[in-house]
Coordinates of C-alpha atoms and ligand atoms in Angstrom, one line a residue:
X7 CA 97.3 -142.1 57.1
X8 CA 100.3 -139.9 57.7
X9 CA 101.0 -137.1 60.2
X10 CA 103.6 -134.7 58.9
X11 CA 105.0 -131.3 59.6
X12 CA 106.5 -129.0 56.9
X13 CA 109.2 -126.5 57.8
X14 CA 107.8 -125.6 61.1
X15 CA 109.1 -122.4 62.6
X16 CA 108.4 -121.3 66.2
X17 CA 110.1 -118.5 68.1
X18 CA 109.3 -117.4 71.5
X19 CA 109.1 -113.6 72.0
X20 CA 111.9 -113.3 74.4
X21 CA 114.4 -115.3 72.3
X22 CA 116.0 -114.4 68.9
X23 CA 116.8 -118.0 68.3
X24 CA 114.0 -120.1 66.7
X25 CA 112.9 -122.8 69.1
X26 CA 111.9 -124.8 66.0
X27 CA 114.0 -123.8 62.8
X28 CA 112.3 -125.4 59.9
X29 CA 111.3 -128.8 61.3
X30 CA 109.8 -131.4 58.9
X31 CA 108.9 -134.9 60.1
X32 CA 106.5 -137.6 58.8
X33 CA 105.1 -140.6 60.4
X34 CA 102.5 -143.1 59.0
X35 CA 99.8 -145.2 60.6
X36 CA 101.2 -148.1 62.6
X37 CA 104.6 -146.5 62.9
X38 CA 106.3 -144.9 65.9
X39 CA 108.6 -142.0 65.2
X40 CA 111.0 -141.4 68.2
X41 CA 112.2 -137.8 68.3
X42 CA 115.4 -137.6 70.4
X43 CA 117.5 -134.7 71.4
X44 CA 119.1 -132.9 74.3
X45 CA 117.2 -130.7 76.7
X46 CA 116.1 -127.5 75.2
X47 CA 116.2 -128.9 71.6
X48 CA 112.6 -128.1 70.9
X49 CA 111.0 -131.4 71.4
X50 CA 108.1 -130.3 73.7
X51 CA 107.6 -127.3 71.3
X52 CA 107.2 -129.6 68.4
X53 CA 104.6 -131.7 70.1
X54 CA 102.7 -128.7 71.2
X55 CA 102.8 -127.3 67.7
X56 CA 101.4 -130.5 66.2
X57 CA 98.6 -130.7 68.9
X58 CA 97.7 -127.0 68.2
X59 CA 98.8 -125.6 71.6
X60 CA 101.5 -123.5 70.1
X61 CA 101.4 -120.4 67.8
X62 CA 103.3 -121.1 64.6
X63 CA 105.5 -118.5 62.9
X64 CA 105.7 -120.6 59.8
X65 CA 105.1 -124.1 58.3
X66 CA 102.3 -126.5 58.2
X67 CA 100.9 -129.5 60.1
X68 CA 99.2 -132.1 57.8
X69 CA 97.1 -135.0 58.9
X70 CA 95.6 -137.5 56.5
X71 CA 96.4 -135.2 53.6
X72 CA 94.8 -132.1 55.0
X73 CA 96.4 -129.0 56.6
X74 CA 95.3 -128.9 60.3
X75 CA 97.4 -125.9 61.2
X76 CA 94.3 -123.5 61.3
X77 CA 92.3 -126.0 63.6
X78 CA 91.7 -125.9 67.2
X79 CA 93.4 -128.5 69.4
X80 CA 90.0 -130.3 69.9
X81 CA 89.1 -130.4 66.2
X82 CA 92.6 -132.0 65.4
X83 CA 91.7 -135.1 67.3
X84 CA 95.4 -135.6 68.4
X85 CA 96.1 -136.9 71.9
X86 CA 99.1 -135.7 73.8
X87 CA 100.4 -137.6 76.8
X88 CA 103.0 -135.7 78.8
X89 CA 105.2 -136.3 81.8
X90 CA 103.1 -134.5 84.5
X91 CA 99.9 -135.5 82.8
X92 CA 97.1 -134.5 85.1
X93 CA 94.1 -136.8 85.7
X94 CA 91.2 -135.2 87.4
X95 CA 92.1 -135.4 91.1
X96 CA 88.5 -135.7 92.4
X97 CA 87.5 -138.4 90.1
X98 CA 88.3 -142.1 90.1
X99 CA 90.4 -143.7 87.5
X100 CA 87.2 -145.3 86.1
X101 CA 85.4 -141.8 85.9
X102 CA 88.6 -140.2 84.3
X103 CA 88.6 -142.9 81.6
X104 CA 84.9 -142.6 81.0
X105 CA 85.2 -138.9 80.7
X106 CA 87.8 -139.3 77.9
X107 CA 85.3 -141.3 75.7
X108 CA 83.9 -139.3 72.9
X109 CA 80.7 -141.2 72.6
X110 CA 78.5 -142.5 75.3
X111 CA 78.0 -145.8 73.7
X112 CA 76.2 -148.5 75.6
X113 CA 79.3 -150.6 75.6
X114 CA 81.4 -147.8 77.1
X115 CA 82.1 -149.6 80.4
X116 CA 83.3 -152.6 78.6
X117 CA 85.6 -150.6 76.4
X118 CA 87.0 -148.7 79.5
X119 CA 87.5 -152.1 81.2
X120 CA 89.2 -153.6 78.1
X121 CA 91.5 -150.7 77.8
X122 CA 92.4 -150.6 81.5
X123 CA 93.1 -154.3 81.5
X124 CA 95.5 -153.9 78.4
X125 CA 97.4 -151.3 80.4
X126 CA 97.4 -153.3 83.7
X127 CA 95.3 -150.9 85.7
X128 CA 92.0 -152.9 85.9
X129 CA 92.4 -153.4 89.6
X130 CA 92.9 -149.7 90.1
X131 CA 89.7 -148.3 88.5
X132 CA 88.1 -147.4 91.8
X133 CA 91.1 -145.4 93.1
X134 CA 91.7 -141.8 92.8
X135 CA 94.9 -140.4 91.1
X136 CA 96.7 -139.6 94.4
X137 CA 96.3 -143.3 95.4
X138 CA 98.4 -144.3 92.4
X139 CA 102.1 -144.6 91.9
X140 CA 103.9 -142.5 89.3
X141 CA 104.0 -145.4 86.8
X142 CA 100.3 -146.2 87.4
X143 CA 99.3 -142.7 86.8
X144 CA 101.3 -142.7 83.6
X145 CA 99.5 -145.8 82.5
X146 CA 96.1 -144.3 83.4
X147 CA 97.1 -141.2 81.2
X148 CA 98.0 -143.6 78.2
X149 CA 94.6 -145.4 78.6
X150 CA 92.8 -142.1 78.8
X151 CA 94.6 -141.0 75.5
X152 CA 93.6 -144.2 73.8
X153 CA 90.0 -143.9 74.9
X154 CA 89.7 -140.4 73.4
X155 CA 89.9 -142.1 70.0
X156 CA 92.6 -139.9 68.6
X157 CA 93.8 -139.9 65.0
X158 CA 97.4 -139.6 66.1
X159 CA 99.0 -140.0 69.5
X160 CA 101.9 -137.8 70.8
X161 CA 103.9 -138.8 73.9
X162 CA 106.3 -136.2 75.6
X163 CA 108.8 -138.1 77.8
X164 CA 106.2 -140.2 79.5
X165 CA 108.8 -142.1 81.4
X166 CA 111.1 -139.2 82.4
X167 CA 109.9 -139.0 86.1
X168 CA 109.9 -142.8 86.8
X169 CA 112.8 -144.6 88.4
X170 CA 114.8 -147.0 86.2
X171 CA 113.0 -150.3 87.1
X172 CA 109.6 -148.7 86.5
X173 CA 110.8 -147.2 83.2
X174 CA 111.4 -150.6 81.9
X175 CA 107.9 -151.9 82.8
X176 CA 106.1 -148.6 81.6
X177 CA 108.2 -148.8 78.3
X178 CA 106.6 -152.2 77.8
X179 CA 103.2 -150.6 78.2
X180 CA 104.2 -148.1 75.6
X181 CA 104.8 -151.0 73.3
X182 CA 101.4 -152.3 74.3
X183 CA 99.8 -149.0 73.4
X184 CA 101.5 -149.4 70.0
X185 CA 99.8 -152.7 69.5
X186 CA 96.5 -151.3 70.2
X187 CA 96.6 -148.0 68.4
X188 CA 96.4 -148.1 64.7
X189 CA 97.4 -144.5 63.9
X190 CA 100.8 -142.7 63.9
X191 CA 102.7 -142.1 67.1
X192 CA 105.3 -139.4 67.8
X193 CA 107.3 -140.3 71.0
X194 CA 109.7 -137.7 72.3
X195 CA 112.5 -138.4 74.7
X196 CA 116.1 -137.2 75.6
X197 CA 117.1 -140.9 76.2
X198 CA 118.8 -142.3 73.2
X199 CA 118.3 -146.0 74.4
X200 CA 114.6 -145.3 75.0
X201 CA 114.3 -143.7 71.5
X202 CA 116.1 -146.7 69.9
X203 CA 113.8 -149.2 71.8
X204 CA 110.5 -147.5 71.1
X205 CA 111.0 -145.9 67.6
X206 CA 110.4 -147.7 64.3
X207 CA 112.0 -144.5 63.0
X208 CA 114.2 -142.0 64.6
X209 CA 114.7 -138.2 64.3
X210 CA 117.4 -136.4 66.1
X211 CA 116.5 -132.9 66.9
X212 CA 119.3 -130.4 67.9
X213 CA 118.8 -126.7 68.4
X214 CA 115.5 -126.7 66.7
X215 CA 116.6 -128.6 63.7
X216 CA 116.4 -132.2 62.6
X217 CA 120.0 -133.2 62.1
X218 CA 119.3 -136.8 61.0
X219 CA 116.3 -139.0 60.6
X220 CA 115.5 -142.5 59.4
X221 CA 116.0 -146.0 60.4
X222 CA 117.2 -146.0 63.9
X223 CA 120.1 -148.5 63.4
X224 CA 121.2 -146.5 60.3
X225 CA 121.2 -143.3 62.2
X226 CA 123.3 -144.9 65.0
X227 CA 125.7 -146.7 62.7
X228 CA 126.2 -143.9 60.1
X229 CA 125.1 -140.6 61.7
X230 CA 124.7 -137.7 59.2
X231 CA 126.6 -135.2 61.4
X232 CA 129.1 -135.0 64.2
X233 CA 126.4 -133.7 66.5
X234 CA 124.4 -136.8 66.0
X235 CA 127.5 -139.0 66.5
X236 CA 128.2 -137.4 69.7
X237 CA 124.7 -137.4 71.1
X238 CA 123.6 -141.0 70.3
X239 CA 125.2 -143.9 72.1
X240 CA 126.0 -145.2 75.5
X241 CA 129.2 -143.2 75.1
X242 CA 129.8 -140.6 72.3
X243 CA 131.5 -141.8 69.1
X244 CA 135.3 -141.3 69.2
X245 CA 136.3 -138.4 66.8
X246 CA 140.0 -138.1 65.7
X247 CA 141.3 -135.6 63.3
X248 CA 142.6 -137.3 60.2
X249 CA 143.6 -134.4 58.0
X250 CA 143.1 -130.7 57.6
X251 CA 139.5 -131.4 56.2
X252 CA 138.5 -134.7 57.7
X253 CA 137.5 -136.0 61.2
X254 CA 137.1 -139.8 61.5
X255 CA 134.6 -141.4 63.9
X256 CA 134.4 -144.8 65.4
X257 CA 132.1 -146.1 68.2
X258 CA 133.8 -147.5 71.4
X259 CA 132.3 -151.0 70.7
X260 CA 133.9 -151.1 67.3
X261 CA 137.5 -150.5 68.3
X262 CA 139.3 -153.8 68.5
X263 CA 142.0 -154.8 70.8
X264 CA 144.7 -156.6 68.9
X265 CA 148.0 -158.4 69.9
X266 CA 150.0 -156.3 67.5
X267 CA 149.0 -153.2 65.7
X268 CA 150.2 -149.9 64.4
X269 CA 148.1 -147.9 66.9
X270 CA 149.3 -148.4 70.5
X271 CA 148.2 -146.5 73.5
X272 CA 148.2 -146.6 77.3
X273 CA 145.0 -146.9 79.3
X274 CA 144.5 -143.8 81.4
X275 CA 141.0 -144.6 82.8
X276 CA 138.7 -147.6 83.3
X277 CA 135.1 -147.5 84.0
X278 CA 133.0 -150.7 84.5
X279 CA 129.3 -151.1 83.8
X280 CA 129.2 -154.6 85.2
X281 CA 129.2 -156.6 81.9
X282 CA 131.6 -154.3 80.0
X283 CA 134.2 -151.7 80.8
X284 CA 135.0 -148.5 79.0
X285 CA 138.7 -147.8 78.9
X286 CA 140.1 -144.5 77.7
X287 CA 143.3 -145.1 75.8
X288 CA 145.8 -142.3 75.0
X289 CA 147.3 -142.7 71.6
X290 CA 149.4 -140.7 69.3
X291 CA 146.3 -139.9 67.2
X292 CA 144.2 -138.8 70.2
X293 CA 142.3 -140.3 73.1
X294 CA 140.0 -143.2 72.3
X295 CA 137.2 -144.8 74.4
X296 CA 137.1 -148.5 73.8
X297 CA 134.4 -150.9 75.1
X298 CA 135.9 -154.2 76.4
X299 CA 134.5 -157.2 78.3
X300 CA 134.7 -156.3 82.1
X301 CA 136.3 -159.7 82.8
X302 CA 139.4 -158.9 80.5
X303 CA 141.2 -157.5 83.5
X304 CA 142.6 -154.5 81.7
X305 CA 143.8 -151.7 84.1
X306 CA 145.0 -148.2 84.0
X307 CA 148.6 -148.0 82.7
X308 CA 148.3 -151.1 80.6
X309 CA 149.6 -150.6 77.1
X310 CA 147.3 -152.0 74.4
X311 CA 147.4 -152.1 70.5
X312 CA 144.1 -151.1 68.7
X313 CA 142.7 -151.7 65.4
X314 CA 140.0 -149.5 63.7
X315 CA 138.2 -151.8 61.3
X316 CA 137.5 -149.6 58.2
X317 CA 133.9 -150.8 57.9
X318 CA 133.1 -149.1 61.2
X319 CA 135.0 -145.8 60.5
X320 CA 132.9 -142.8 59.5
X321 CA 134.4 -139.7 58.0
X322 CA 133.1 -136.1 58.6
X323 CA 133.9 -132.7 57.1
X324 CA 135.9 -130.9 59.9
X325 CA 134.1 -127.5 59.2
X326 CA 130.5 -128.4 58.4
X327 CA 130.4 -131.5 60.6
X328 CA 128.5 -133.4 57.9
X329 CA 129.4 -137.0 56.9
X330 CA 131.3 -137.5 53.8
X331 CA 131.5 -140.7 51.7
Ligands
ADP82 P1 112.8 -129.7 74.9 O1 111.5 -130.2 75.0 O2 113.7 -130.4 73.8 O3 113.6 -129.7 76.2 P2 111.5 -127.1 74.5 O4 110.6 -127.3 73.4 O5 110.8 -127.2 75.9 O6 112.7 -128.2 74.4 O7 112.3 -125.7 74.4 C1 113.0 -125.3 73.3 C2 113.5 -123.9 73.4 O8 112.5 -122.9 73.6 C3 114.4 -123.8 74.7 O9 115.5 -123.0 74.5 C4 113.5 -123.2 75.7 O10 114.2 -122.5 76.7 C5 112.6 -122.3 74.9 N1 111.2 -122.2 75.4 C6 110.3 -123.3 75.7 N2 109.2 -122.8 76.1 C7 109.3 -121.5 76.2 C8 108.4 -120.4 76.6 N3 107.1 -120.6 77.0 N4 108.9 -119.1 76.5 C9 110.1 -118.9 76.1 N5 111.0 -119.8 75.7 C10 110.6 -121.1 75.8

């Protein structure tokens, strides 16, 4: 089974720009598509459009070979988990989860218990939502989505409001959800590392358009546009003018420090992340950020020689911003 969108167009009344400007994505059963993009790119609008919560100005949503664009949100059987997901405040977690079940099968309690255990909230079933931490609430929301027996699952920045240590543990739960849910998942985030970690496939949404999509490593290594090269990565890809037409790009971790080389420069800034350091090197070709081991002891004002291995150098058209061979 596949969930896909075809040239989706959405514009909000007060805006001449399209929030979604011809968005086509596809994700099959058992796969997770991570949609990543800056704030305002249209990620939430895309999920709302798929779930049936958003008026479409054009395009189609297809599930399992049939158009569902004309169906109500309920009839689509697509679950949406979002960042401020509201559980019923006056009901226990157990009652919230029971409520999500479509059928009142005799083994309903066992199914609820099993799903709660898988998401590590079995001990919390008697509590009310206000007695849960943010991470626990998010896990209860994911359990509720699974129990509603959806055909496809959409997650909108489920970890956005959690602190960094909690994000890691709830991210593991998302991977747990993936193992339990057979259908397609679309996972939206503005965090490129989270997208790379969760997605089997990646789509980069910028200004209402998919600028690149495919295998996450391919998109990271060989982005299709300058916009994607800048957006993905711990630090943006370095971009240096090469000629009238061409800009070359190389990631900070691919620039090599060498004893002797044609490209020499002076370190103007150093920023350590603990294991590594990013040094900004001023060269005659332009400024380059280079990732080096923190223990190397490089400091501001040191002069270094750099090599740009050709296998890591990408070329982009200067005007269109699109990668060229
Ligand atoms: P993202 O989820 O990537 O941050 P959104 O889908 O929320 O992006 O928003 C995409 C664009 O549409 C933004 O420019 C935003 O300001 C605009 N937008 C979102 N919701 C509305 C709304 N209800 N009314 C008008 N404009 C909106």
